[in-house]
């Protein structure tokens, strides 16, 4: 993890802090692609295609988690650490499908 010295308002060096979700963390084209998936999913859900909307968000989440896990530091999708991003990406993708199945099948 990179650490950058932080300065207080007077310009004096203060304690160091890690970079967290700053401009250098992700690639905007990839992030806009994810945003487009979310928008399409919202439109599908609004028109009553709940399975398609859920599948799209789940697939996007699992793809993002896989990309982050495989590419590690070269990944275009970065939020926190590789483990954090991958765990929550897979958990969201699988959790959404499990939730949809539980609601529809009961």
Tab-separated table of N, CA, C and O in Angstrom:
chain	number	residue	atom	x	y	z
A	1	UNK	N	0.849	-1.159	0.000
A	1	UNK	CA	0.000	0.000	0.000
A	1	UNK	C	0.903	1.232	0.000
A	1	UNK	O	1.841	1.326	0.767
A	2	UNK	N	0.599	2.170	-0.880
A	2	UNK	CA	1.395	3.389	-0.956
A	2	UNK	C	0.990	4.334	0.168
A	2	UNK	O	-0.170	4.462	0.498
A	3	UNK	N	1.971	5.002	0.718
A	3	UNK	CA	1.699	5.949	1.781
A	3	UNK	C	2.217	7.308	1.354
A	3	UNK	O	3.347	7.439	0.886
A	4	UNK	N	1.388	8.304	1.470
A	4	UNK	CA	1.738	9.657	1.073
A	4	UNK	C	1.747	10.540	2.311
A	4	UNK	O	0.805	10.506	3.094
A	5	UNK	N	2.789	11.330	2.519
A	5	UNK	CA	2.784	12.217	3.680
A	5	UNK	C	1.670	13.250	3.554
A	5	UNK	O	1.417	13.783	2.489
A	6	UNK	N	0.993	13.480	4.642
A	6	UNK	CA	-0.113	14.436	4.669
A	6	UNK	C	0.366	15.715	5.342
A	6	UNK	O	1.172	15.685	6.248
A	7	UNK	N	-0.158	16.847	4.884
A	7	UNK	CA	0.211	18.126	5.483
A	7	UNK	C	-1.008	18.754	6.132
A	7	UNK	O	-2.119	18.645	5.633
A	8	UNK	N	-0.767	19.423	7.242
A	8	UNK	CA	-1.861	20.126	7.889
A	8	UNK	C	-2.081	21.452	7.151
A	8	UNK	O	-1.343	21.791	6.229
A	9	UNK	N	-3.111	22.233	7.492
A	9	UNK	CA	-3.398	23.481	6.780
A	9	UNK	C	-2.237	24.474	6.762
A	9	UNK	O	-2.159	25.322	5.871
A	10	UNK	N	-1.323	24.387	7.699
A	10	UNK	CA	-0.184	25.307	7.733
A	10	UNK	C	0.972	24.830	6.864
A	10	UNK	O	2.009	25.493	6.815
A	11	UNK	N	0.820	23.712	6.197
A	11	UNK	CA	1.860	23.190	5.327
A	11	UNK	C	2.884	22.330	6.029
A	11	UNK	O	3.864	21.909	5.430
A	12	UNK	N	2.681	22.038	7.293
A	12	UNK	CA	3.606	21.209	8.054
A	12	UNK	C	3.234	19.747	7.838
A	12	UNK	O	2.066	19.381	7.825
A	13	UNK	N	4.256	18.926	7.666
A	13	UNK	CA	4.009	17.498	7.438
A	13	UNK	C	3.379	16.871	8.676
A	13	UNK	O	3.864	17.007	9.780
A	14	UNK	N	2.286	16.168	8.467
A	14	UNK	CA	1.600	15.471	9.555
A	14	UNK	C	1.812	13.972	9.361
A	14	UNK	O	2.661	13.554	8.593
A	15	UNK	N	1.013	13.166	10.034
A	15	UNK	CA	1.128	11.714	9.920
A	15	UNK	C	0.861	11.264	8.489
A	15	UNK	O	0.219	11.950	7.715
A	16	UNK	N	1.366	10.109	8.119
A	16	UNK	CA	1.165	9.560	6.778
A	16	UNK	C	-0.179	8.856	6.716
A	16	UNK	O	-0.673	8.357	7.709
A	17	UNK	N	-0.752	8.819	5.533
A	17	UNK	CA	-2.005	8.106	5.348
A	17	UNK	C	-1.985	7.395	3.999
A	17	UNK	O	-1.323	7.835	3.074
A	18	UNK	N	-2.685	6.275	3.865
A	18	UNK	CA	-2.713	5.538	2.597
A	18	UNK	C	-3.660	6.195	1.609
A	18	UNK	O	-4.589	6.903	1.987
A	19	UNK	N	-3.393	5.965	0.320
A	19	UNK	CA	-4.330	6.378	-0.710
A	19	UNK	C	-5.587	5.523	-0.571
A	19	UNK	O	-5.503	4.314	-0.466
A	20	UNK	N	-6.745	6.135	-0.597
A	20	UNK	CA	-7.994	5.387	-0.510
A	20	UNK	C	-8.994	6.015	-1.470
A	20	UNK	O	-9.369	7.164	-1.314
A	21	UNK	N	-9.384	5.248	-2.480
A	21	UNK	CA	-10.403	5.660	-3.435
A	21	UNK	C	-10.152	7.060	-3.983
A	21	UNK	O	-11.027	7.915	-3.945
A	22	UNK	N	-8.993	7.265	-4.534
A	22	UNK	CA	-8.665	8.558	-5.117
A	22	UNK	C	-8.603	8.434	-6.626
A	22	UNK	O	-8.841	7.374	-7.192
A	23	UNK	N	-8.268	9.505	-7.301
A	23	UNK	CA	-8.330	9.572	-8.756
A	23	UNK	C	-7.519	8.487	-9.458
A	23	UNK	O	-7.898	8.025	-10.531
A	24	UNK	N	-6.419	8.039	-8.901
A	24	UNK	CA	-5.569	7.052	-9.566
A	24	UNK	C	-6.052	5.616	-9.367
A	24	UNK	O	-5.433	4.696	-9.853
A	25	UNK	N	-7.144	5.418	-8.691
A	25	UNK	CA	-7.573	4.080	-8.304
A	25	UNK	C	-8.258	3.266	-9.387
A	25	UNK	O	-8.191	2.072	-9.392
A	26	UNK	N	-8.994	3.852	-10.287
A	26	UNK	CA	-9.734	3.067	-11.264
A	26	UNK	C	-9.599	3.653	-12.651
A	26	UNK	O	-8.979	4.693	-12.850
A	27	UNK	N	-10.181	2.986	-13.631
A	27	UNK	CA	-10.173	3.464	-15.009
A	27	UNK	C	-11.589	3.906	-15.355
A	27	UNK	O	-12.523	3.110	-15.336
A	28	UNK	N	-11.782	5.190	-15.666
A	28	UNK	CA	-13.128	5.712	-15.943
A	28	UNK	C	-13.920	4.955	-17.005
A	28	UNK	O	-15.116	4.744	-16.810
A	29	UNK	N	-13.322	4.502	-18.125
A	29	UNK	CA	-14.144	3.769	-19.102
A	29	UNK	C	-14.770	2.499	-18.507
A	29	UNK	O	-15.933	2.187	-18.780
A	30	UNK	N	-14.015	1.790	-17.701
A	30	UNK	CA	-14.547	0.583	-17.057
A	30	UNK	C	-15.648	0.959	-16.073
A	30	UNK	O	-16.701	0.313	-16.018
A	31	UNK	N	-15.413	2.010	-15.297
A	31	UNK	CA	-16.407	2.458	-14.321
A	31	UNK	C	-17.683	2.940	-15.018
A	31	UNK	O	-18.787	2.686	-14.542
A	32	UNK	N	-17.546	3.614	-16.157
A	32	UNK	CA	-18.733	4.035	-16.914
A	32	UNK	C	-19.466	2.830	-17.488
A	32	UNK	O	-20.695	2.841	-17.614
A	33	UNK	N	-18.733	1.788	-17.840
A	33	UNK	CA	-19.376	0.547	-18.299
A	33	UNK	C	-20.223	-0.079	-17.205
A	33	UNK	O	-21.344	-0.533	-17.452
A	34	UNK	N	-19.698	-0.075	-15.984
A	34	UNK	CA	-20.461	-0.591	-14.844
A	34	UNK	C	-21.688	0.292	-14.598
A	34	UNK	O	-22.789	-0.210	-14.355
A	35	UNK	N	-21.506	1.600	-14.705
A	35	UNK	CA	-22.635	2.524	-14.527
A	35	UNK	C	-23.706	2.283	-15.596
A	35	UNK	O	-24.909	2.342	-15.308
A	36	UNK	N	-23.287	1.995	-16.814
A	36	UNK	CA	-24.243	1.698	-17.893
A	36	UNK	C	-25.023	0.418	-17.581
A	36	UNK	O	-26.240	0.352	-17.823
A	37	UNK	N	-24.333	-0.582	-17.032
A	37	UNK	CA	-25.022	-1.827	-16.634
A	37	UNK	C	-26.079	-1.541	-15.574
A	37	UNK	O	-27.187	-2.084	-15.629
A	38	UNK	N	-25.749	-0.697	-14.624
A	38	UNK	CA	-26.706	-0.338	-13.565
A	38	UNK	C	-27.896	0.404	-14.165
A	38	UNK	O	-29.055	0.133	-13.813
A	39	UNK	N	-27.639	1.316	-15.091
A	39	UNK	CA	-28.725	2.073	-15.728
A	39	UNK	C	-29.635	1.150	-16.539
A	39	UNK	O	-30.864	1.224	-16.434
A	40	UNK	N	-29.048	0.267	-17.330
A	40	UNK	CA	-29.847	-0.686	-18.119
A	40	UNK	C	-30.649	-1.593	-17.185
A	40	UNK	O	-31.823	-1.877	-17.447
A	41	UNK	N	-30.033	-2.011	-16.109
A	41	UNK	CA	-30.730	-2.853	-15.143
A	41	UNK	C	-31.922	-2.131	-14.530
A	41	UNK	O	-32.995	-2.719	-14.350
A	42	UNK	N	-31.751	-0.853	-14.216
A	42	UNK	CA	-32.863	-0.065	-13.656
A	42	UNK	C	-34.006	0.065	-14.659
A	42	UNK	O	-35.186	-0.039	-14.287
A	43	UNK	N	-33.670	0.262	-15.923
A	43	UNK	CA	-34.705	0.367	-16.957
A	43	UNK	C	-35.426	-0.977	-17.115
A	43	UNK	O	-36.661	-1.023	-17.206
A	44	UNK	N	-34.666	-2.063	-17.134
A	44	UNK	CA	-35.290	-3.390	-17.223
A	44	UNK	C	-36.229	-3.644	-16.049
A	44	UNK	O	-37.350	-4.139	-16.235
A	45	UNK	N	-35.792	-3.284	-14.858
A	45	UNK	CA	-36.631	-3.479	-13.673
A	45	UNK	C	-37.885	-2.619	-13.745
A	45	UNK	O	-38.973	-3.062	-13.371
A	46	UNK	N	-37.758	-1.397	-14.246
A	46	UNK	CA	-38.916	-0.503	-14.364
A	46	UNK	C	-39.962	-1.062	-15.330
A	46	UNK	O	-41.162	-0.829	-15.153
A	47	UNK	N	-39.499	-1.797	-16.347
A	47	UNK	CA	-40.427	-2.387	-17.306
A	47	UNK	C	-40.873	-3.796	-16.915
A	47	UNK	O	-41.508	-4.496	-17.692
A	48	UNK	N	-40.514	-4.219	-15.707
A	48	UNK	CA	-41.008	-5.486	-15.187
A	48	UNK	C	-40.156	-6.706	-15.466
A	48	UNK	O	-40.556	-7.823	-15.161
A	49	UNK	N	-38.998	-6.527	-16.042
A	49	UNK	CA	-38.115	-7.654	-16.340
A	49	UNK	C	-37.129	-7.841	-15.185
A	49	UNK	O	-35.929	-7.589	-15.307
A	50	UNK	N	-37.651	-8.295	-14.060
A	50	UNK	CA	-36.845	-8.379	-12.843
A	50	UNK	C	-35.737	-9.413	-12.924
A	50	UNK	O	-34.631	-9.177	-12.412
A	51	UNK	N	-35.988	-10.543	-13.564
A	51	UNK	CA	-34.940	-11.551	-13.684
A	51	UNK	C	-33.777	-11.007	-14.508
A	51	UNK	O	-32.619	-11.148	-14.117
A	52	UNK	N	-34.068	-10.387	-15.634
A	52	UNK	CA	-33.008	-9.833	-16.483
A	52	UNK	C	-32.224	-8.749	-15.747
A	52	UNK	O	-30.992	-8.693	-15.832
A	53	UNK	N	-32.931	-7.891	-15.015
A	53	UNK	CA	-32.267	-6.824	-14.260
A	53	UNK	C	-31.354	-7.413	-13.183
A	53	UNK	O	-30.209	-6.967	-13.016
A	54	UNK	N	-31.850	-8.412	-12.483
A	54	UNK	CA	-31.054	-9.047	-11.428
A	54	UNK	C	-29.854	-9.773	-12.014
A	54	UNK	O	-28.740	-9.680	-11.482
A	55	UNK	N	-30.053	-10.486	-13.111
A	55	UNK	CA	-28.949	-11.191	-13.762
A	55	UNK	C	-27.869	-10.219	-14.239
A	55	UNK	O	-26.675	-10.507	-14.117
A	56	UNK	N	-28.283	-9.080	-14.775
A	56	UNK	CA	-27.326	-8.092	-15.277
A	56	UNK	C	-26.468	-7.526	-14.153
A	56	UNK	O	-25.238	-7.466	-14.268
A	57	UNK	N	-27.093	-7.133	-13.062
A	57	UNK	CA	-26.330	-6.592	-11.927
A	57	UNK	C	-25.438	-7.678	-11.326
A	57	UNK	O	-24.275	-7.426	-10.990
A	58	UNK	N	-25.962	-8.883	-11.187
A	58	UNK	CA	-25.171	-9.985	-10.647
A	58	UNK	C	-23.969	-10.292	-11.530
A	58	UNK	O	-22.849	-10.468	-11.040
A	59	UNK	N	-24.207	-10.354	-12.833
A	59	UNK	CA	-23.112	-10.642	-13.765
A	59	UNK	C	-22.058	-9.538	-13.732
A	59	UNK	O	-20.853	-9.819	-13.721
A	60	UNK	N	-22.493	-8.286	-13.704
A	60	UNK	CA	-21.543	-7.167	-13.646
A	60	UNK	C	-20.703	-7.238	-12.375
A	60	UNK	O	-19.488	-7.019	-12.402
A	61	UNK	N	-21.337	-7.563	-11.276
A	61	UNK	CA	-20.630	-7.659	-10.003
A	61	UNK	C	-19.610	-8.793	-10.013
A	61	UNK	O	-18.462	-8.628	-9.578
A	62	UNK	N	-20.002	-9.936	-10.527
A	62	UNK	CA	-19.095	-11.086	-10.579
A	62	UNK	C	-17.954	-10.841	-11.566
A	62	UNK	O	-16.802	-11.188	-11.290
A	63	UNK	N	-18.249	-10.208	-12.689
A	63	UNK	CA	-17.189	-9.875	-13.657
A	63	UNK	C	-16.193	-8.895	-13.048
A	63	UNK	O	-14.977	-9.078	-13.174
A	64	UNK	N	-16.687	-7.870	-12.364
A	64	UNK	CA	-15.791	-6.904	-11.709
A	64	UNK	C	-14.920	-7.589	-10.660
A	64	UNK	O	-13.714	-7.307	-10.560
A	65	UNK	N	-15.498	-8.475	-9.881
A	65	UNK	CA	-14.736	-9.191	-8.854
A	65	UNK	C	-13.686	-10.093	-9.489
A	65	UNK	O	-12.544	-10.168	-9.003
A	66	UNK	N	-14.036	-10.762	-10.579
A	66	UNK	CA	-13.093	-11.640	-11.266
A	66	UNK	C	-11.947	-10.840	-11.885
A	66	UNK	O	-10.779	-11.225	-11.767
A	67	UNK	N	-12.282	-9.732	-12.520
A	67	UNK	CA	-11.256	-8.868	-13.109
A	67	UNK	C	-10.299	-8.379	-12.029
A	67	UNK	O	-9.077	-8.405	-12.201
A	68	UNK	N	-10.833	-7.949	-10.912
A	68	UNK	CA	-9.992	-7.454	-9.807
A	68	UNK	C	-9.111	-8.562	-9.254
A	68	UNK	O	-7.941	-8.340	-8.958
A	69	UNK	N	-9.654	-9.762	-9.119
A	69	UNK	CA	-8.900	-10.888	-8.576
A	69	UNK	C	-7.783	-11.329	-9.521
A	69	UNK	O	-6.666	-11.607	-9.097
A	70	UNK	N	-8.073	-11.369	-10.810
A	70	UNK	CA	-7.095	-11.833	-11.787
A	70	UNK	C	-6.017	-10.777	-12.052
A	70	UNK	O	-4.831	-11.079	-12.072
A	71	UNK	N	-6.422	-9.532	-12.270
A	71	UNK	CA	-5.462	-8.484	-12.635
A	71	UNK	C	-4.791	-7.820	-11.438
A	71	UNK	O	-3.808	-7.113	-11.605
A	72	UNK	N	-5.346	-8.003	-10.268
A	72	UNK	CA	-4.806	-7.456	-9.016
A	72	UNK	C	-4.552	-5.956	-9.118
A	72	UNK	O	-5.470	-5.190	-9.264
A	73	UNK	N	-3.323	-5.501	-9.063
A	73	UNK	CA	-3.019	-4.063	-9.042
A	73	UNK	C	-3.180	-3.396	-10.399
A	73	UNK	O	-3.252	-2.178	-10.481
A	74	UNK	N	-3.236	-4.166	-11.477
A	74	UNK	CA	-3.440	-3.601	-12.812
A	74	UNK	C	-4.923	-3.506	-13.165
A	74	UNK	O	-5.275	-3.087	-14.258
A	75	UNK	N	-5.786	-3.874	-12.250
A	75	UNK	CA	-7.223	-3.911	-12.500
A	75	UNK	C	-7.793	-2.512	-12.751
A	75	UNK	O	-7.416	-1.554	-12.097
A	76	UNK	N	-8.751	-2.407	-13.690
A	76	UNK	CA	-9.414	-1.128	-13.915
A	76	UNK	C	-10.506	-0.844	-12.878
A	76	UNK	O	-11.102	0.215	-12.882
A	77	UNK	N	-10.782	-1.796	-12.007
A	77	UNK	CA	-11.821	-1.656	-10.988
A	77	UNK	C	-11.171	-1.769	-9.624
A	77	UNK	O	-10.831	-2.853	-9.176
A	78	UNK	N	-10.964	-0.639	-8.963
A	78	UNK	CA	-10.315	-0.634	-7.651
A	78	UNK	C	-11.131	0.228	-6.701
A	78	UNK	O	-11.456	1.364	-7.005
A	79	UNK	N	-11.428	-0.328	-5.538
A	79	UNK	CA	-12.098	0.436	-4.498
A	79	UNK	C	-11.245	0.406	-3.243
A	79	UNK	O	-10.849	1.430	-2.723
A	80	UNK	N	-10.930	-0.763	-2.779
A	80	UNK	CA	-10.068	-0.934	-1.608
A	80	UNK	C	-8.990	-1.949	-1.958
A	80	UNK	O	-8.376	-1.839	-2.993
A	81	UNK	N	-8.824	-2.972	-1.147
A	81	UNK	CA	-7.824	-4.000	-1.415
A	81	UNK	C	-8.396	-5.055	-2.368
A	81	UNK	O	-9.607	-5.129	-2.585
A	82	UNK	N	-7.524	-5.886	-2.909
A	82	UNK	CA	-7.962	-6.952	-3.817
A	82	UNK	C	-8.938	-7.885	-3.108
A	82	UNK	O	-9.989	-8.230	-3.656
A	83	UNK	N	-8.609	-8.278	-1.889
A	83	UNK	CA	-9.484	-9.173	-1.139
A	83	UNK	C	-10.846	-8.568	-0.867
A	83	UNK	O	-11.882	-9.223	-1.030
A	84	UNK	N	-10.864	-7.309	-0.450
A	84	UNK	CA	-12.117	-6.608	-0.158
A	84	UNK	C	-12.980	-6.521	-1.410
A	84	UNK	O	-14.162	-6.879	-1.402
A	85	UNK	N	-12.381	-6.034	-2.498
A	85	UNK	CA	-13.141	-5.859	-3.743
A	85	UNK	C	-13.679	-7.188	-4.259
A	85	UNK	O	-14.843	-7.278	-4.668
A	86	UNK	N	-12.834	-8.213	-4.248
A	86	UNK	CA	-13.253	-9.512	-4.762
A	86	UNK	C	-14.332	-10.151	-3.892
A	86	UNK	O	-15.336	-10.648	-4.403
A	87	UNK	N	-14.132	-10.117	-2.592
A	87	UNK	CA	-15.115	-10.722	-1.685
A	87	UNK	C	-16.488	-10.083	-1.857
A	87	UNK	O	-17.493	-10.773	-2.032
A	88	UNK	N	-16.542	-8.757	-1.806
A	88	UNK	CA	-17.832	-8.098	-1.895
A	88	UNK	C	-18.433	-8.174	-3.295
A	88	UNK	O	-19.655	-8.206	-3.448
A	89	UNK	N	-17.610	-8.232	-4.326
A	89	UNK	CA	-18.127	-8.414	-5.683
A	89	UNK	C	-18.805	-9.759	-5.846
A	89	UNK	O	-19.922	-9.860	-6.352
A	90	UNK	N	-18.118	-10.819	-5.404
A	90	UNK	CA	-18.719	-12.151	-5.489
A	90	UNK	C	-19.926	-12.273	-4.556
A	90	UNK	O	-20.942	-12.865	-4.924
A	91	UNK	N	-19.821	-11.717	-3.360
A	91	UNK	CA	-20.933	-11.795	-2.406
A	91	UNK	C	-22.171	-11.089	-2.947
A	91	UNK	O	-23.296	-11.598	-2.817
A	92	UNK	N	-21.992	-9.927	-3.572
A	92	UNK	CA	-23.135	-9.202	-4.139
A	92	UNK	C	-23.753	-10.001	-5.286
A	92	UNK	O	-24.974	-10.162	-5.349
A	93	UNK	N	-22.915	-10.500	-6.193
A	93	UNK	CA	-23.433	-11.252	-7.335
A	93	UNK	C	-24.199	-12.502	-6.918
A	93	UNK	O	-25.314	-12.752	-7.381
A	94	UNK	N	-23.615	-13.278	-6.027
A	94	UNK	CA	-24.265	-14.510	-5.571
A	94	UNK	C	-25.451	-14.190	-4.670
A	94	UNK	O	-26.514	-14.820	-4.771
A	95	UNK	N	-25.295	-13.196	-3.815
A	95	UNK	CA	-26.376	-12.808	-2.891
A	95	UNK	C	-27.616	-12.302	-3.608
A	95	UNK	O	-28.746	-12.602	-3.199
A	96	UNK	N	-27.417	-11.516	-4.665
A	96	UNK	CA	-28.576	-11.025	-5.423
A	96	UNK	C	-29.350	-12.172	-6.063
A	96	UNK	O	-30.580	-12.199	-6.031
A	97	UNK	N	-28.623	-13.108	-6.643
A	97	UNK	CA	-29.306	-14.247	-7.260
A	97	UNK	C	-30.002	-15.117	-6.217
A	97	UNK	O	-31.124	-15.574	-6.434
A	98	UNK	N	-29.367	-15.315	-5.077
A	98	UNK	CA	-29.994	-16.100	-4.012
A	98	UNK	C	-31.241	-15.397	-3.477
A	98	UNK	O	-32.270	-16.047	-3.242
A	99	UNK	N	-31.170	-14.087	-3.338
A	99	UNK	CA	-32.335	-13.323	-2.876
A	99	UNK	C	-33.472	-13.403	-3.873
A	99	UNK	O	-34.635	-13.598	-3.508
A	100	UNK	N	-33.158	-13.234	-5.156
A	100	UNK	CA	-34.191	-13.308	-6.193
A	100	UNK	C	-34.830	-14.693	-6.179
A	100	UNK	O	-36.058	-14.814	-6.233
A	101	UNK	N	-34.004	-15.738	-6.110
A	101	UNK	CA	-34.535	-17.105	-6.107
A	101	UNK	C	-35.413	-17.356	-4.888
A	101	UNK	O	-36.475	-17.970	-4.989
A	102	UNK	N	-34.986	-16.858	-3.731
A	102	UNK	CA	-35.770	-17.063	-2.520
A	102	UNK	C	-37.129	-16.369	-2.608
A	102	UNK	O	-38.138	-16.922	-2.173
A	103	UNK	N	-37.157	-15.198	-3.189
A	103	UNK	CA	-38.425	-14.464	-3.308
A	103	UNK	C	-39.345	-15.127	-4.328
A	103	UNK	O	-40.548	-15.308	-4.071
A	104	UNK	N	-38.818	-15.501	-5.465
A	104	UNK	CA	-39.642	-16.076	-6.536
A	104	UNK	C	-40.099	-17.483	-6.194
A	104	UNK	O	-41.232	-17.860	-6.485
A	105	UNK	N	-39.239	-18.272	-5.596
A	105	UNK	CA	-39.568	-19.681	-5.340
A	105	UNK	C	-40.447	-19.889	-4.120
A	105	UNK	O	-40.986	-20.975	-3.918
A	106	UNK	N	-40.589	-18.879	-3.271
A	106	UNK	CA	-41.413	-19.058	-2.080
A	106	UNK	C	-42.809	-18.560	-2.270
A	106	UNK	O	-43.281	-17.855	-2.951
